[in-house]
Short mmCIF file of C-alpha atoms in Angstrom, two decimals:
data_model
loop_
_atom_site.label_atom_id
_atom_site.label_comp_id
_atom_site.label_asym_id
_atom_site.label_seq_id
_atom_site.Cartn_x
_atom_site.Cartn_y
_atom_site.Cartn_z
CA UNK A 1 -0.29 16.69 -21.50
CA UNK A 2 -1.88 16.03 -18.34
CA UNK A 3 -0.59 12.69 -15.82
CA UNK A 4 -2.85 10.02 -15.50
CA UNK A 5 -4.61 9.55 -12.15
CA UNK A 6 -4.99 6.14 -11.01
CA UNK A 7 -7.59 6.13 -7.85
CA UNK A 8 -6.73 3.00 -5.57
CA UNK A 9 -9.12 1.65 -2.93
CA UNK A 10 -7.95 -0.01 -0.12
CA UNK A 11 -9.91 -1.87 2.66
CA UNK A 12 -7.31 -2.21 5.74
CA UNK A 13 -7.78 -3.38 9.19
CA UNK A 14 -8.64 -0.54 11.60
CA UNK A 15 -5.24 -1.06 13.38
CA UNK A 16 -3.05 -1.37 10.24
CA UNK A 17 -0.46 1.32 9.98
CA UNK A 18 1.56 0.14 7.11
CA UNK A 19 -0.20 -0.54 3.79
CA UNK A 20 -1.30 3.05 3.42
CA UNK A 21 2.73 3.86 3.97
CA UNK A 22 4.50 1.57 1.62
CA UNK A 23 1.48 0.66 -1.19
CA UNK A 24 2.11 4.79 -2.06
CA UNK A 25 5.66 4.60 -2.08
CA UNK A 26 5.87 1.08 -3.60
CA UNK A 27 3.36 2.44 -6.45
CA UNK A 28 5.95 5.97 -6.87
CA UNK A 29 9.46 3.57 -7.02
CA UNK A 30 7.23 1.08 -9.39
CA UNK A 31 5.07 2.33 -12.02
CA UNK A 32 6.37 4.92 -15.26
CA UNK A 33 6.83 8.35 -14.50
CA UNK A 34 3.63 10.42 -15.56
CA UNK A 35 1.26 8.28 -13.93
CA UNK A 36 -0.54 9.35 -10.34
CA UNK A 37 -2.14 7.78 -7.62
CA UNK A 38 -4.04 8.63 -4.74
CA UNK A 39 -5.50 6.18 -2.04
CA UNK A 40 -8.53 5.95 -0.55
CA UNK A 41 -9.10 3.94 2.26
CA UNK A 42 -12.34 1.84 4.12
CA UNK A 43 -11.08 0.44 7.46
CA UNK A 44 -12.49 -2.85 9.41
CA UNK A 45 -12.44 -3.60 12.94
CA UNK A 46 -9.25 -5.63 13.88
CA UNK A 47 -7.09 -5.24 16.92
CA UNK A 48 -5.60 -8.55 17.47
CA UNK A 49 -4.23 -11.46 15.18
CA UNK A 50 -6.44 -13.88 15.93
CA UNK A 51 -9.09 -16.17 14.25
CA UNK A 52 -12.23 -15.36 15.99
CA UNK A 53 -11.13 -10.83 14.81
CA UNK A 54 -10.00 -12.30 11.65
CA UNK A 55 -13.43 -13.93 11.03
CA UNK A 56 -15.20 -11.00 11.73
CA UNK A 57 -13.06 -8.44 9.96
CA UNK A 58 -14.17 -10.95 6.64
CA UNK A 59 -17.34 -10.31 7.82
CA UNK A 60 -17.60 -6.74 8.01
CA UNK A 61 -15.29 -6.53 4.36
CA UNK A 62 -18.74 -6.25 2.51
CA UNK A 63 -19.79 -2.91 4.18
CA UNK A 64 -16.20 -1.48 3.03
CA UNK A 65 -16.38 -2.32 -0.44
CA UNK A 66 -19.63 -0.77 -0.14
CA UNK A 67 -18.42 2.15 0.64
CA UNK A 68 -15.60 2.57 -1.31
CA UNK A 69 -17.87 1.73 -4.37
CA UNK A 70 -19.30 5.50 -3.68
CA UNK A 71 -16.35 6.66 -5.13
CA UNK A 72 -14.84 6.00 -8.44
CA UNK A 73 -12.03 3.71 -8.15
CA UNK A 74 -9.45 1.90 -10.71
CA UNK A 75 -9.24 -1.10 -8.50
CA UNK A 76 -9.57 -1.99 -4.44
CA UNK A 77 -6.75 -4.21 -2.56
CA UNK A 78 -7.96 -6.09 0.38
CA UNK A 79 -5.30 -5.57 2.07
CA UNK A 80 -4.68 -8.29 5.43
CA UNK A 81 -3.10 -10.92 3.78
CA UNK A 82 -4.20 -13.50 6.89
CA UNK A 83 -7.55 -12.45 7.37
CA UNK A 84 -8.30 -14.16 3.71
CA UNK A 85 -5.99 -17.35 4.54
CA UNK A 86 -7.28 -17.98 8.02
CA UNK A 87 -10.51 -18.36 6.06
CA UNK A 88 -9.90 -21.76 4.22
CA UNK A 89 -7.70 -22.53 1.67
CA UNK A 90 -8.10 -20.89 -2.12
CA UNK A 91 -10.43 -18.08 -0.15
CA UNK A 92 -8.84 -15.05 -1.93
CA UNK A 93 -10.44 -16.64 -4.96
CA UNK A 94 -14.15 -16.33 -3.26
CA UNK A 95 -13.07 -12.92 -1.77
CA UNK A 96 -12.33 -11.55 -4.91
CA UNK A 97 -15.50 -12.56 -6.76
CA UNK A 98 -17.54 -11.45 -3.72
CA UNK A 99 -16.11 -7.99 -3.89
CA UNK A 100 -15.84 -7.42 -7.08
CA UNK A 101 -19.80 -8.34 -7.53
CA UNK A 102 -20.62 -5.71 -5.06
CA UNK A 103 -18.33 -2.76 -7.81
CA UNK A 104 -20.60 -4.94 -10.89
CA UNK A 105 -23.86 -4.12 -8.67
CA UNK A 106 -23.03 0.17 -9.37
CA UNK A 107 -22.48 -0.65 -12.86
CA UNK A 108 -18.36 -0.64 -13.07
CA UNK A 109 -16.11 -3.78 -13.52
CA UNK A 110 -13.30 -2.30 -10.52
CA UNK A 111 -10.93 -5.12 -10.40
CA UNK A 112 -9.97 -6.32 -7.01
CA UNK A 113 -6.94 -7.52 -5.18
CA UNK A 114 -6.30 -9.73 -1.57
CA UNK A 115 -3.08 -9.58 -0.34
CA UNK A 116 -3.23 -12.99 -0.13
CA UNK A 117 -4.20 -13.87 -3.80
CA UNK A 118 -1.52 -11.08 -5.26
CA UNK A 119 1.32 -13.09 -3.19
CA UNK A 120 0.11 -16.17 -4.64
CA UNK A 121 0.20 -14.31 -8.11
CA UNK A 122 3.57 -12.99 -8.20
CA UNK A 123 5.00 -15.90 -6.33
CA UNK A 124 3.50 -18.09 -9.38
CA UNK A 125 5.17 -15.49 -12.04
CA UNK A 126 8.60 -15.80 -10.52
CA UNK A 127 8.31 -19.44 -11.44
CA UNK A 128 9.44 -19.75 -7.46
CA UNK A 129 8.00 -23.22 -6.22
CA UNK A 130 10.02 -23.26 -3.25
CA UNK A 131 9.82 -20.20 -0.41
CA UNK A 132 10.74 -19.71 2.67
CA UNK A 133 9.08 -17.56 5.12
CA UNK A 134 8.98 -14.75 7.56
CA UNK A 135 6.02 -13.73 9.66
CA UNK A 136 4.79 -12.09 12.98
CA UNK A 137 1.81 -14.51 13.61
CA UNK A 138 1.32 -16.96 16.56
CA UNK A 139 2.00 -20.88 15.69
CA UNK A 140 -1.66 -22.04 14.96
CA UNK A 141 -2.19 -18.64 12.32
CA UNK A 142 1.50 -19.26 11.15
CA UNK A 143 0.83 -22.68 10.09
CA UNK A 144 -2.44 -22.19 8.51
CA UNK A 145 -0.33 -19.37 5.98
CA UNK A 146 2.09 -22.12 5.42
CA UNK A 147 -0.58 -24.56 4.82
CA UNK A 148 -2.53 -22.11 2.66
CA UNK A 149 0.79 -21.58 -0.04
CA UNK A 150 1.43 -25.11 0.29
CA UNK A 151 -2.23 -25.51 -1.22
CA UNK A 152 -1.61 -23.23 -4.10
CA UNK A 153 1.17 -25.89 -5.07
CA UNK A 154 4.23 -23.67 -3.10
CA UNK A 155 7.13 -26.09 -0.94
CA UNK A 156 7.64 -24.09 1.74
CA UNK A 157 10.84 -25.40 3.23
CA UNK A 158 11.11 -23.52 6.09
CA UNK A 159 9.43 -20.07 7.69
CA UNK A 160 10.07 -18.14 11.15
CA UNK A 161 7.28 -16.58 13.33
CA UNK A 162 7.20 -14.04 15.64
CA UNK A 163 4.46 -14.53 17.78
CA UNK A 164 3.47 -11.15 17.95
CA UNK A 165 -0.88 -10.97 17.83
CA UNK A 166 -1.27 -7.44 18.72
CA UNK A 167 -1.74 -5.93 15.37
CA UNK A 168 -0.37 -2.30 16.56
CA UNK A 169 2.90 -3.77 17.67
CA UNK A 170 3.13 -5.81 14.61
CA UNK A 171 3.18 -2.26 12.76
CA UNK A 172 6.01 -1.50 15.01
CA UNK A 173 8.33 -4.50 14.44
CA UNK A 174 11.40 -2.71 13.60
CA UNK A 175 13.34 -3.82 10.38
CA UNK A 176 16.46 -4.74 12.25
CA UNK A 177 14.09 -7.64 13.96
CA UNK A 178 13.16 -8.42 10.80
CA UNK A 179 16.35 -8.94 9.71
CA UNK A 180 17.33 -10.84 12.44
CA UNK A 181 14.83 -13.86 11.98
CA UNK A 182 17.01 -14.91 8.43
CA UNK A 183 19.33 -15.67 10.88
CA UNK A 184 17.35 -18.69 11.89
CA UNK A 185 15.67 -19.50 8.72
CA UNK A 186 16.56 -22.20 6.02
CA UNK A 187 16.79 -20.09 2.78
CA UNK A 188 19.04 -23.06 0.56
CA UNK A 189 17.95 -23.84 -2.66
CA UNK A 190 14.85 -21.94 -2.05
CA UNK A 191 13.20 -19.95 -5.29
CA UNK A 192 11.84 -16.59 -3.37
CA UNK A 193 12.05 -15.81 0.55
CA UNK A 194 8.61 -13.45 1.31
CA UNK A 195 10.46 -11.24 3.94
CA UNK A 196 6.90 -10.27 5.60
CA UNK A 197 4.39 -12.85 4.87
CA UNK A 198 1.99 -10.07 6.28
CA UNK A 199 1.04 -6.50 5.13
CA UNK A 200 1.36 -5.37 8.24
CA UNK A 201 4.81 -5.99 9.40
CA UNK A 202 6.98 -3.37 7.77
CA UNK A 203 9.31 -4.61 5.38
CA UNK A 204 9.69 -1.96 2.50
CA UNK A 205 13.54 -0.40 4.12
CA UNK A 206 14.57 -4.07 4.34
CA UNK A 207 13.78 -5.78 1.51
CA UNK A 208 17.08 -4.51 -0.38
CA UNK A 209 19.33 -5.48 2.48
CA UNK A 210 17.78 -9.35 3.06
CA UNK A 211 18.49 -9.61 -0.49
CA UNK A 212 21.90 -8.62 -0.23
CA UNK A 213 22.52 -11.30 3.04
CA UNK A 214 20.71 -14.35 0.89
CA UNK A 215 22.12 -13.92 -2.36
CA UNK A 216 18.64 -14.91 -3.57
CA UNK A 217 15.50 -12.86 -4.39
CA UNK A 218 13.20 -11.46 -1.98
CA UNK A 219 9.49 -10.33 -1.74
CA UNK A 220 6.67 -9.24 0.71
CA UNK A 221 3.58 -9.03 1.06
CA UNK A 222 2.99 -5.39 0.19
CA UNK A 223 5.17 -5.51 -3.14
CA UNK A 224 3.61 -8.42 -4.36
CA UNK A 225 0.04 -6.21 -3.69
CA UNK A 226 1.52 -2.75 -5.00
CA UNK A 227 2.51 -5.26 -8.36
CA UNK A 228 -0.69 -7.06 -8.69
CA UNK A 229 -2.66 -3.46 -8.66
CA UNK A 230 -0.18 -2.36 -11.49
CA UNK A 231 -0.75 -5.10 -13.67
CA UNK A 232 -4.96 -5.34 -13.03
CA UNK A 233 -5.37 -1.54 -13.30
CA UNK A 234 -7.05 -0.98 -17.33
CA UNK A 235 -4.81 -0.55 -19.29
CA UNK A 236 -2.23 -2.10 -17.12
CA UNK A 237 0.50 0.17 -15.96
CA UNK A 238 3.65 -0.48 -17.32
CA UNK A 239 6.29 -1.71 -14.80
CA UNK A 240 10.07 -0.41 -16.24
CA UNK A 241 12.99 -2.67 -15.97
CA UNK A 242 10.34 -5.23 -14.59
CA UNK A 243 9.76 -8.67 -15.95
CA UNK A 244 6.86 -10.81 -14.73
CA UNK A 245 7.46 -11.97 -11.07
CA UNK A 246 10.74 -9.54 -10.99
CA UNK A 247 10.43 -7.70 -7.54
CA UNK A 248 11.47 -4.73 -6.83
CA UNK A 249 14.10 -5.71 -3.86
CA UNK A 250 16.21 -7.82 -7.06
CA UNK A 251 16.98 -3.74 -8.41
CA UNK A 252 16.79 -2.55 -4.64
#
């Protein structure tokens, strides 16, 4: 019998060095054995972390999906989780139905993930209402992802930034700094801590440990993508040992 091959699109910043490395492995620790992926990317100009790049990496996301369309796909993840937020609040909504017109246009129905929109997703199948945060943005972009999650009906009681707007270097933000922002971050009585509130910042070699410090559970960004593709591929993959909103890090 012959594995299944799931084909995954993925439209990343042109300076993002992360989602290609941990959607792939996130995908291989998640989903049943027998089933395949491979990963096919569209990239978008974006060198720094800042609104006027963010607004025209949105911009450009059209062209991608374009693109990518030229293949056949089993779904696409927009993957820059605050490229969509910077946008307005409840954007992933309107990037998703944007997109996913352009796949209806050839004739398919590809479904189609944000970053943004899966966090929201899981966050609100974990039954977590109140989060805590960590993220590499600068204060204004910071806020605005805190205000966006707040939006969606999320408390978030407290969050750390890094201030790091160089998108490169926030590929290179070693897990040990990671780490090191719990120190300074108000994680009692919260429901869910998103270690990297960004799909950039690598969090995948962490996520175990931070859950081990907090006694509580812990997400990202990319795991909370790498889920939402599992459950909108058709037919849905199965997730073992997984119960809705149950991350990976709580088995890590």
């Amino acid at each position: 019998m012959s594995e299944a091959v799931r084909r995954i699109g993925m439209i990343v910043p042109s300076s993002n060095t992360t989602m290609e490395t941990e959607v792939p492995e996130l995908l291989r620790l998640l989903a049943p054995s027998g089933e395949r992926f491979t990963f096919h990317g569209a990239r978008v100009r974006m060198l720094h972390v800042r609104q006027e790049d963010l607004v025209r990496m949105n911009a450009d996301a059209t062209r991608a999906m374009t693109e990518l369309m030229d293949a056949p796909l089993d779904a696409v993840a927009f993957a820059c989780l605050v490229a969509i937020m910077a946008m307005g609040d409840g954007h992933h909504r309107t990037a998703e139905a944007e997109l996913a017109a352009i796949a209806t246009q050839g004739g398919r129905a590809t479904p189609v993930i944000t970053s943004a929109g899966a966090l929201v997703e899981e966050l609100r199948l974990a039954d977590a209402r109140r989060i805590a945060l960590v993220m590499p943005y600068a204060d204004a972009l910071a806020c605005r992802v805190a205000d966006y999650l707040q939006a969606e009906g999320f408390i978030v009681q407290d969050y750390v930034n890094l201030r790091v707007t160089d998108n490169a270097e926030v590929g290179r933000i070693p897990g040990e700094r990671v780490l090191a922002a719990l120190d300074g971050l108000n994680t009692s009585g919260v429901d869910r801590v998103v270690l990297s509130a960004c799909v950039q910042m690598p969090s995948l070699g962490v996520l175990a440990e931070a859950r081990r410090r907090l006694g509580v559970p812990v997400t990202s960004a990319a795991e909370c993508t790498a889920m939402q593709i599992l459950r909108r591929l058709a037919p849905p993959a199965a997730i073992p040992g997984q119960t809705a909103g149950l991350s990976l890090a709580e088995h890590g």
